[in-house]
mmCIF file with all atom_site columns, C-alpha atoms in Angstrom:
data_model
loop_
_atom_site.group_PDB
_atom_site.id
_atom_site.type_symbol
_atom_site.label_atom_id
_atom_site.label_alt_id
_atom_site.label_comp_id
_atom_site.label_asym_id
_atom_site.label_entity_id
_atom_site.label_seq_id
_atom_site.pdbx_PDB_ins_code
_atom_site.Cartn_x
_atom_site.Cartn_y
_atom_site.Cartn_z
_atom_site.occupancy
_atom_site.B_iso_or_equiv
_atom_site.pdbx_formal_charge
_atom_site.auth_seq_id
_atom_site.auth_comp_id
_atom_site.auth_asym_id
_atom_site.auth_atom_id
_atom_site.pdbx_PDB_model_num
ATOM 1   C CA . UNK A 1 1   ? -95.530  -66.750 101.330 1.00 92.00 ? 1   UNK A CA 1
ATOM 2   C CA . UNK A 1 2   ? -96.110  -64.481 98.408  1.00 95.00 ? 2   UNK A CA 1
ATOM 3   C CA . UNK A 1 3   ? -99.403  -63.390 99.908  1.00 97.00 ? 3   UNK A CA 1
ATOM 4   C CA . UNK A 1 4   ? -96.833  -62.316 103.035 1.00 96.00 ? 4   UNK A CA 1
ATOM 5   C CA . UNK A 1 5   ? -94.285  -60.829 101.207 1.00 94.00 ? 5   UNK A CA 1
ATOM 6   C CA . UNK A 1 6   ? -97.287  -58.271 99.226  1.00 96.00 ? 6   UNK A CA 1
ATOM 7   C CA . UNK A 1 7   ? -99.269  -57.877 102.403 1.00 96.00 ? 7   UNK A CA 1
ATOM 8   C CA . UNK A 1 8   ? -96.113  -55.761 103.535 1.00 94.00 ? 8   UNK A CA 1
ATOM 9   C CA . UNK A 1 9   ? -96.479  -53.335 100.597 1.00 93.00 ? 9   UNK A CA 1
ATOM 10  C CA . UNK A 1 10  ? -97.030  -49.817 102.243 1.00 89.00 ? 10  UNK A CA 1
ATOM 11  C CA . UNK A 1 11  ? -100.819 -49.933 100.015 1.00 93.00 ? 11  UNK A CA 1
ATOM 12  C CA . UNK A 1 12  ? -101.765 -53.146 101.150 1.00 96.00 ? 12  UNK A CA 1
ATOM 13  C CA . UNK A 1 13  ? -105.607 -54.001 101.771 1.00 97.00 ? 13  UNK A CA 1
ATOM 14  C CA . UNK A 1 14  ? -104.786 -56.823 103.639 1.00 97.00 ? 14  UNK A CA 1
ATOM 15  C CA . UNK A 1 15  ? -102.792 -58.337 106.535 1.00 96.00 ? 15  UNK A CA 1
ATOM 16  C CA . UNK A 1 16  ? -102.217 -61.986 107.082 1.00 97.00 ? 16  UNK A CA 1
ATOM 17  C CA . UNK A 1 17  ? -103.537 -62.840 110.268 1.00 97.00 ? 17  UNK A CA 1
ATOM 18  C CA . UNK A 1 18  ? -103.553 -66.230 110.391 1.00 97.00 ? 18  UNK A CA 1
ATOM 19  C CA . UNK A 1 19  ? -101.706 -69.499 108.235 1.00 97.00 ? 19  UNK A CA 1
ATOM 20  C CA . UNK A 1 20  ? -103.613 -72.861 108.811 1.00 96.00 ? 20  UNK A CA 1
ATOM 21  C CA . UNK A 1 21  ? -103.060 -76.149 107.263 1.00 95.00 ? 21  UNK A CA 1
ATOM 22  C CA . UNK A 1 22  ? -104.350 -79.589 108.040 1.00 95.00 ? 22  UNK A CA 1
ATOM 23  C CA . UNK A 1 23  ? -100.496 -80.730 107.852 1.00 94.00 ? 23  UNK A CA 1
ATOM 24  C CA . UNK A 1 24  ? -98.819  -80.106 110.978 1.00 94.00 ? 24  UNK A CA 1
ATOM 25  C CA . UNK A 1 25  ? -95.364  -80.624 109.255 1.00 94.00 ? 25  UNK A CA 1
ATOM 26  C CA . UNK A 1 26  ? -95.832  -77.676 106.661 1.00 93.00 ? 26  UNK A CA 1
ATOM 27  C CA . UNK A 1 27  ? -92.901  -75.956 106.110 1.00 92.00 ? 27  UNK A CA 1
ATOM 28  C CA . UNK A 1 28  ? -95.346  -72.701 105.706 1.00 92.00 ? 28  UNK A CA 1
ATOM 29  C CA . UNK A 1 29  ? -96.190  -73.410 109.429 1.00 94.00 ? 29  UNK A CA 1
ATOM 30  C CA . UNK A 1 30  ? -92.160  -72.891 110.905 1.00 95.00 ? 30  UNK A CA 1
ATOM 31  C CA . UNK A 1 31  ? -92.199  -69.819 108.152 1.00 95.00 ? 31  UNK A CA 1
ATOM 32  C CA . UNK A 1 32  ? -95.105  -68.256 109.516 1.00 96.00 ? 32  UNK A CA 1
ATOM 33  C CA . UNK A 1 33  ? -94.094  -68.501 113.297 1.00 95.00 ? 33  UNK A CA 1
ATOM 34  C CA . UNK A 1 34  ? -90.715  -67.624 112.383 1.00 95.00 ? 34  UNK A CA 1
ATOM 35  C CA . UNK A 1 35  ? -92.383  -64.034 111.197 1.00 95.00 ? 35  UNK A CA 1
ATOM 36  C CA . UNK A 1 36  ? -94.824  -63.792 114.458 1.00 96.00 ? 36  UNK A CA 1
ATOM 37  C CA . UNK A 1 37  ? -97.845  -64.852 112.218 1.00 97.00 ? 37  UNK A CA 1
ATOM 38  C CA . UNK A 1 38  ? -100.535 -66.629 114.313 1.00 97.00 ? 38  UNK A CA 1
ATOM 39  C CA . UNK A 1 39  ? -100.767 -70.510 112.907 1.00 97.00 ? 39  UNK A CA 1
ATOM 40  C CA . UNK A 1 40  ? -103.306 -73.467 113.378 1.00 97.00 ? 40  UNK A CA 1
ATOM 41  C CA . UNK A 1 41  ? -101.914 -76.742 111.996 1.00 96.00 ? 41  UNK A CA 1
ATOM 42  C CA . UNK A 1 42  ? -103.747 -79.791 112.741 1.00 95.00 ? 42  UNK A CA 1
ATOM 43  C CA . UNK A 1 43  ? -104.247 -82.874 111.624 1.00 95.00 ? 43  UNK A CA 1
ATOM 44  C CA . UNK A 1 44  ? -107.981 -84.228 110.483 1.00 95.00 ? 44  UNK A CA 1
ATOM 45  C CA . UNK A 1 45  ? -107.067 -88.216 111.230 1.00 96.00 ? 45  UNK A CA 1
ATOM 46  C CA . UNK A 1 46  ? -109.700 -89.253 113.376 1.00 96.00 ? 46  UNK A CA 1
ATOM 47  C CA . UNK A 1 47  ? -111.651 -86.562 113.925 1.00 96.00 ? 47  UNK A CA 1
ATOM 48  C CA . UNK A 1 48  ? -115.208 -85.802 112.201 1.00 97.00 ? 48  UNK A CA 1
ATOM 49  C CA . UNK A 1 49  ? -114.987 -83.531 109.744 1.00 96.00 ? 49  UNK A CA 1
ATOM 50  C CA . UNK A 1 50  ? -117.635 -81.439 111.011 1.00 97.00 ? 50  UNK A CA 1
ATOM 51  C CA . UNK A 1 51  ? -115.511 -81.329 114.331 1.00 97.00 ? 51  UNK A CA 1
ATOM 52  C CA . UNK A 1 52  ? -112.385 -80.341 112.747 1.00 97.00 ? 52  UNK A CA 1
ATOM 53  C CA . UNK A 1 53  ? -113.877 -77.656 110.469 1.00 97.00 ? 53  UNK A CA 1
ATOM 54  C CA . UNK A 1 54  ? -115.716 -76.227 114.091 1.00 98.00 ? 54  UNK A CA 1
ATOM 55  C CA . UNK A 1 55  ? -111.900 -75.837 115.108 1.00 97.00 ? 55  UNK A CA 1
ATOM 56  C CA . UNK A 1 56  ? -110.669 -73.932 112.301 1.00 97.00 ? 56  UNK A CA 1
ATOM 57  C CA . UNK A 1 57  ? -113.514 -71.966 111.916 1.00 97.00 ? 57  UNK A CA 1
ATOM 58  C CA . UNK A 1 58  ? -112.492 -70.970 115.896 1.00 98.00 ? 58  UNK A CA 1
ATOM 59  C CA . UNK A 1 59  ? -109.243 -70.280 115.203 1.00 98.00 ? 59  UNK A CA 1
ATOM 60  C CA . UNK A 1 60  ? -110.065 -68.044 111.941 1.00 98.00 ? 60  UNK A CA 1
ATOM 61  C CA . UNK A 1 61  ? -112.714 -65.696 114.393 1.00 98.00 ? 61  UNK A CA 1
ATOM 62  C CA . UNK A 1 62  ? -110.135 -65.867 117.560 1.00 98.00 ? 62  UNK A CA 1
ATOM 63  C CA . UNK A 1 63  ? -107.930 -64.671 114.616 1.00 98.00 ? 63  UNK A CA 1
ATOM 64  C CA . UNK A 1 64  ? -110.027 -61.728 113.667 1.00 97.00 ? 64  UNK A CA 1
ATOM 65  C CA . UNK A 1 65  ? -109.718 -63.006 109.962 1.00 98.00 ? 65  UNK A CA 1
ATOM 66  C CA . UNK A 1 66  ? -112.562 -61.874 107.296 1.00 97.00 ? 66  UNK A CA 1
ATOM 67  C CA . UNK A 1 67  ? -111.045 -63.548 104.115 1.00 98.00 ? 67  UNK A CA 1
ATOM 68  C CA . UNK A 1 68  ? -110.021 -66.477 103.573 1.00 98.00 ? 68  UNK A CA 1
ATOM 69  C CA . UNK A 1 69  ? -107.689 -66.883 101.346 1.00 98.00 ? 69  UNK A CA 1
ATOM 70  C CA . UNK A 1 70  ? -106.991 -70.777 100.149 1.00 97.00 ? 70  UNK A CA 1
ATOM 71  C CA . UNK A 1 71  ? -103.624 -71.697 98.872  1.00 93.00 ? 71  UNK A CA 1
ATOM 72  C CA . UNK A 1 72  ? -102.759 -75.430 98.473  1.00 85.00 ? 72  UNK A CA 1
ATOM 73  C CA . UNK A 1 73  ? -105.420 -76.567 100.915 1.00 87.00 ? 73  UNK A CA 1
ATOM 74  C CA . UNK A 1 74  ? -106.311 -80.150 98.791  1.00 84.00 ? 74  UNK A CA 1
ATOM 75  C CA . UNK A 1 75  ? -109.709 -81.092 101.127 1.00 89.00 ? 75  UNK A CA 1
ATOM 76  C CA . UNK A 1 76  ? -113.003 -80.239 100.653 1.00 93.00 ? 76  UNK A CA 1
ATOM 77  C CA . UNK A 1 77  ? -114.631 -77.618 102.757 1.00 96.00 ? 77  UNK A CA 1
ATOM 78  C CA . UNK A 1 78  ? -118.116 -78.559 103.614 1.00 97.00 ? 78  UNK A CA 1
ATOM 79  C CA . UNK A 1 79  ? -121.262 -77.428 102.182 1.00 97.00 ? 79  UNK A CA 1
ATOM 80  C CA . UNK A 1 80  ? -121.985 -76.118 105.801 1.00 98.00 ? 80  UNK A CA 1
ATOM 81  C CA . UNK A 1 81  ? -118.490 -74.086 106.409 1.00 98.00 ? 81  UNK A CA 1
ATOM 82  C CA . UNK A 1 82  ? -118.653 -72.777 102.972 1.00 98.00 ? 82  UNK A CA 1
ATOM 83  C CA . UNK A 1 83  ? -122.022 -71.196 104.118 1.00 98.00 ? 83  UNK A CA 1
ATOM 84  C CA . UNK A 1 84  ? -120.753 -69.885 107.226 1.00 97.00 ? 84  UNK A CA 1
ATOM 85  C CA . UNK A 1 85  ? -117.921 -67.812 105.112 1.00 98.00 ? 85  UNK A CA 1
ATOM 86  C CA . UNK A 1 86  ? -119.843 -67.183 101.966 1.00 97.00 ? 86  UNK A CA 1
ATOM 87  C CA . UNK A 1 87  ? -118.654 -64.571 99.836  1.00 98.00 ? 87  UNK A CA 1
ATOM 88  C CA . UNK A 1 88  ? -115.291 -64.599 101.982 1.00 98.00 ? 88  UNK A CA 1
ATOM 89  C CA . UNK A 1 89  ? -113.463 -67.303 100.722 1.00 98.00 ? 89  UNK A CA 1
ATOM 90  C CA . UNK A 1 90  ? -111.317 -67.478 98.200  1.00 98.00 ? 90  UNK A CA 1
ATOM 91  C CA . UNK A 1 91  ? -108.755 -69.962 96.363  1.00 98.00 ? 91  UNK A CA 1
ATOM 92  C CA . UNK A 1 92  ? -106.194 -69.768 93.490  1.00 98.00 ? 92  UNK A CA 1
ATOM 93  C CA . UNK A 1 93  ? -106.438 -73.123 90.935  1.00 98.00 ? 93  UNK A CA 1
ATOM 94  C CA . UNK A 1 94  ? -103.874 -74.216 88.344  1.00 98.00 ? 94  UNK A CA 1
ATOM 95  C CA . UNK A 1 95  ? -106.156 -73.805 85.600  1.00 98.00 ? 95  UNK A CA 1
ATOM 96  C CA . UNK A 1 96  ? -108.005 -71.250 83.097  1.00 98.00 ? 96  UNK A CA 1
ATOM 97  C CA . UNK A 1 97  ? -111.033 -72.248 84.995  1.00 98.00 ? 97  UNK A CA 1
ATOM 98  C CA . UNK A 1 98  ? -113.717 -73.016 84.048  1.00 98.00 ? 98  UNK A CA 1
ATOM 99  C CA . UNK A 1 99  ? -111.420 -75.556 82.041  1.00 97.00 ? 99  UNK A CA 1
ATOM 100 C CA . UNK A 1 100 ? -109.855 -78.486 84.223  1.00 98.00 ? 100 UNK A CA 1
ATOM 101 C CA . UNK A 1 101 ? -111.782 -78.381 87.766  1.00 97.00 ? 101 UNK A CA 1
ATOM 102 C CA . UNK A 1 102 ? -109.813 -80.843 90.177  1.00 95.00 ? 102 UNK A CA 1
ATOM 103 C CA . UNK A 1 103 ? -106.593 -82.310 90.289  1.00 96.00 ? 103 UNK A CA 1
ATOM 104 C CA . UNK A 1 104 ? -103.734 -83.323 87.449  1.00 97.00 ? 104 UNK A CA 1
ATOM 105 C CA . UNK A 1 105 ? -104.426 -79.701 85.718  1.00 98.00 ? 105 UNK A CA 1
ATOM 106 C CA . UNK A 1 106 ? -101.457 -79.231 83.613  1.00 98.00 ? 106 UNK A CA 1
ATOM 107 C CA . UNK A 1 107 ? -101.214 -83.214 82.825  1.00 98.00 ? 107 UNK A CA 1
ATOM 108 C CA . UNK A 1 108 ? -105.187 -82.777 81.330  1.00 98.00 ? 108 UNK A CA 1
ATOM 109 C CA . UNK A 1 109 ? -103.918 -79.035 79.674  1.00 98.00 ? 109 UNK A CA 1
ATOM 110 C CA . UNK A 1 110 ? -100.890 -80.827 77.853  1.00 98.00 ? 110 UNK A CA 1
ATOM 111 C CA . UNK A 1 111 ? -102.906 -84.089 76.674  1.00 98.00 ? 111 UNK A CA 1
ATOM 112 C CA . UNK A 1 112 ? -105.451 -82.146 75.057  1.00 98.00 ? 112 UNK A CA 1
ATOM 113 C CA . UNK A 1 113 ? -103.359 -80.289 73.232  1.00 98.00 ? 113 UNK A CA 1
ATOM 114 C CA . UNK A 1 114 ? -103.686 -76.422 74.455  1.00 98.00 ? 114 UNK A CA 1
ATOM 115 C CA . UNK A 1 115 ? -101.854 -73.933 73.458  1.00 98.00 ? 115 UNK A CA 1
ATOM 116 C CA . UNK A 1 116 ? -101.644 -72.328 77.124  1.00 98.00 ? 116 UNK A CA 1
ATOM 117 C CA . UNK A 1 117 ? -102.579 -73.058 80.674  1.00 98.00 ? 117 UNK A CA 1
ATOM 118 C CA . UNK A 1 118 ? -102.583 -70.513 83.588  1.00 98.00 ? 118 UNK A CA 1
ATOM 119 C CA . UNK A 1 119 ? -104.283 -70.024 86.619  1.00 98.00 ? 119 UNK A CA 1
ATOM 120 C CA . UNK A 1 120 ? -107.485 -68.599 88.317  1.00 98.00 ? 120 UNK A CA 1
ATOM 121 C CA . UNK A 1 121 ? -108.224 -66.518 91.465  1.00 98.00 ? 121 UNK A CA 1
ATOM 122 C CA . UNK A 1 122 ? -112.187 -67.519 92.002  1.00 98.00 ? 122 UNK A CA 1
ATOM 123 C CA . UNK A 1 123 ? -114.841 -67.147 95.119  1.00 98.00 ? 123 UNK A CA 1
ATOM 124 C CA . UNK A 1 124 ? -115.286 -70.419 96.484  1.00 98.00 ? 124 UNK A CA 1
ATOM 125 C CA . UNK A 1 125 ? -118.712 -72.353 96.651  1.00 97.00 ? 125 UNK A CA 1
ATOM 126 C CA . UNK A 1 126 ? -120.234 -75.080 97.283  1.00 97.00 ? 126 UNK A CA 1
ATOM 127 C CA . UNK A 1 127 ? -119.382 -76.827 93.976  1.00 96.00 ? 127 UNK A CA 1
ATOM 128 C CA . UNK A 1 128 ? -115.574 -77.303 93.400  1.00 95.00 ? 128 UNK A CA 1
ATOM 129 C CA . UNK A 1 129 ? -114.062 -75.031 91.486  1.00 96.00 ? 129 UNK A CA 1
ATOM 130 C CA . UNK A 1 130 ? -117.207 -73.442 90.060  1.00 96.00 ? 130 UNK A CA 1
ATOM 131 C CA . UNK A 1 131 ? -117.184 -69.638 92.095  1.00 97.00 ? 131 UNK A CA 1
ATOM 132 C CA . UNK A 1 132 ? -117.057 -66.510 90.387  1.00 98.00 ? 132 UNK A CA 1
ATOM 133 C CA . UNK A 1 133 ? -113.252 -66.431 88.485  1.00 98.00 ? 133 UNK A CA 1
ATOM 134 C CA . UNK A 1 134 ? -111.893 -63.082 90.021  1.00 98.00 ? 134 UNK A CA 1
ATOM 135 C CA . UNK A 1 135 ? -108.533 -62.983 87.902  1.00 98.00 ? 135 UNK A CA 1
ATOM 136 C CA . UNK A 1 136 ? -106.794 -65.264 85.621  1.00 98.00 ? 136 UNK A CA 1
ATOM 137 C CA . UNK A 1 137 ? -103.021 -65.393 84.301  1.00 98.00 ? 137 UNK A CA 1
ATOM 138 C CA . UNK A 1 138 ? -101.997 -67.041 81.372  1.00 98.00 ? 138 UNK A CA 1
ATOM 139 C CA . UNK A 1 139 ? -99.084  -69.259 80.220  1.00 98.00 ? 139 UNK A CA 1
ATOM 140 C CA . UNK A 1 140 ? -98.209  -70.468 76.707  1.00 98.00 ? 140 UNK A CA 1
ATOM 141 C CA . UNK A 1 141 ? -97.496  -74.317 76.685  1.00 98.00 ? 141 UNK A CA 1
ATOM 142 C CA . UNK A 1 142 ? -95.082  -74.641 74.874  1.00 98.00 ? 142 UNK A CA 1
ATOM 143 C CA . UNK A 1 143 ? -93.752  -77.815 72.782  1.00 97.00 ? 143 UNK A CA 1
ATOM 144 C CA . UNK A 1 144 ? -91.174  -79.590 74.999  1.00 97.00 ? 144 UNK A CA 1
ATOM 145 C CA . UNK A 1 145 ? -93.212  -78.760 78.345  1.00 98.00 ? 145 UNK A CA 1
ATOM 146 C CA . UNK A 1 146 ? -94.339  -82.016 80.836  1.00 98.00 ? 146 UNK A CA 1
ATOM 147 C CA . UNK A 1 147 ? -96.933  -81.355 83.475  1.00 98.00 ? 147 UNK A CA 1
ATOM 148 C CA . UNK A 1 148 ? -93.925  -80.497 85.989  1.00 98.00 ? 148 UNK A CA 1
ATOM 149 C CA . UNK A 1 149 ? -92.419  -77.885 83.438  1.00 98.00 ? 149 UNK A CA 1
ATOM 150 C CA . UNK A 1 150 ? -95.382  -76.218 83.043  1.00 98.00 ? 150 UNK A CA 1
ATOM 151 C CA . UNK A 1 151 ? -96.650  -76.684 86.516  1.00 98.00 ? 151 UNK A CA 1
ATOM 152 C CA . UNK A 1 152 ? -93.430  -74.049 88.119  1.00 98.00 ? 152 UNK A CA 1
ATOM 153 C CA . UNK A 1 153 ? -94.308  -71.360 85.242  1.00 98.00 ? 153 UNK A CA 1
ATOM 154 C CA . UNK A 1 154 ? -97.648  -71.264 85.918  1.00 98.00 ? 154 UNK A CA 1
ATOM 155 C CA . UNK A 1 155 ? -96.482  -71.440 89.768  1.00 98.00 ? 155 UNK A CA 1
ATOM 156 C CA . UNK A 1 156 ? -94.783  -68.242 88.851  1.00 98.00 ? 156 UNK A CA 1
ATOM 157 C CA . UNK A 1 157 ? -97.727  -66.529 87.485  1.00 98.00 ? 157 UNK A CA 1
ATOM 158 C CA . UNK A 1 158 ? -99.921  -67.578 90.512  1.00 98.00 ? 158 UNK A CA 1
ATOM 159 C CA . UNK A 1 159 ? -97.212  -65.874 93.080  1.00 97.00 ? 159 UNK A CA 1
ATOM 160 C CA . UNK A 1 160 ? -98.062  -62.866 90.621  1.00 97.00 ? 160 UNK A CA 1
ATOM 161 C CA . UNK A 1 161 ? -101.582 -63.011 90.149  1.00 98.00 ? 161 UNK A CA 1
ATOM 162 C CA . UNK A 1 162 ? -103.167 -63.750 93.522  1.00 98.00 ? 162 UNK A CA 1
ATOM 163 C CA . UNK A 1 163 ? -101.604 -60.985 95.686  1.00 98.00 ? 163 UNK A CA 1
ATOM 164 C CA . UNK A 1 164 ? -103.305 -58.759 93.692  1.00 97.00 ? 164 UNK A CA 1
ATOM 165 C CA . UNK A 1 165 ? -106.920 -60.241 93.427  1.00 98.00 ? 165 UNK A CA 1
ATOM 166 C CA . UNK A 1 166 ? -106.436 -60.225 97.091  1.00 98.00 ? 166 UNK A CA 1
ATOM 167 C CA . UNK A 1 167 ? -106.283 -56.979 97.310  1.00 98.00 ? 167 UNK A CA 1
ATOM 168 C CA . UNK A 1 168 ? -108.457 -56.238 94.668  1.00 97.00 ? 168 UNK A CA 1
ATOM 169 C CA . UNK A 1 169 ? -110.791 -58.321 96.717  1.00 98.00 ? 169 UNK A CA 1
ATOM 170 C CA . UNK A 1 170 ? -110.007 -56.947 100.042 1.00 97.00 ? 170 UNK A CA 1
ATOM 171 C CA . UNK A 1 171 ? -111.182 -53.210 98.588  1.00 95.00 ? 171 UNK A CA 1
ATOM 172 C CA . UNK A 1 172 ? -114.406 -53.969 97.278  1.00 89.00 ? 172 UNK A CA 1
#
């Protein structure tokens, strides 16, 4: 939604084209078809994964899109349809990547004592969370804070922050 909102800034690089998920229930999905934005939600039950990634990867060229731009999409592209879009993808991660690839970010941040979290804008690759970082915001943790606390400030930051790597990105 935040990449919506900025994409209607009169200097915007970019236009959003096209909101997919792999949950059909996403309340992005009624959001984005509420606003006339083109969607593709579908499940991946039962179908090979190779199969299901040849359907987005339709829906993505019917939609004229040239960046991808992943935002709480939790599966694992393939090696193959990260090829296909190299250089072209990109995701924001709940982390001061390279520091705590994968899942439970702020839990891992808080137990090993940092002094601040944040997040990362970074080129996707084949290896997870390993692509060129693009732009990072940072968030002080502060005493009293539990994963959930500091989950919705770095939350914050990210509805900040990856707008304008988009753009950033969209212009180069």
């Amino acid at each position: 939604m935040a990449l919506v909102a900025a994409s209607h800034a009169v200097d915007c690089p970019y236009e959003v084209v096209l909101v997919a998920t792999d949950k059909p229930d996403a309340p992005g999905i009624s959001w984005a078809s509420a606003r006339n934005i083109r969607t593709f939600a579908k499940s991946p039950k039962g179908i090979p994964k190779a199969e299901y990634e040849a359907a987005i990867d339709a829906a993505l060229i019917s939609a004229g899109v040239e960046v991808i731009a992943l935002a709480g999409y939790m599966r694992l592209l393939s090696d193959d349809f990260v090829a296909r879009w190299r250089g072209h993808i990109i995701n924001i991660h709940p982390s001061l990547l390279p520091r705590y690839k994968g899942l439970e970010t702020h839990a891992r941040a808080i137990a090993a004592g940092d002094h601040e979290a944040g997040c990362s804008v970074h080129l996707v690759t084949e290896e997870l969370d390993s692509g060129a970082v693009l732009g990072q915001a940072r968030v002080a943790i502060l005493p009293d804070d539990t994963a959930e606390t500091l989950a919705a400030r770095v939350l914050d930051e990210e509805h900040r922050l990856y707008p304008r790597i988009l753009a950033e990105f969209c212009t180069r």
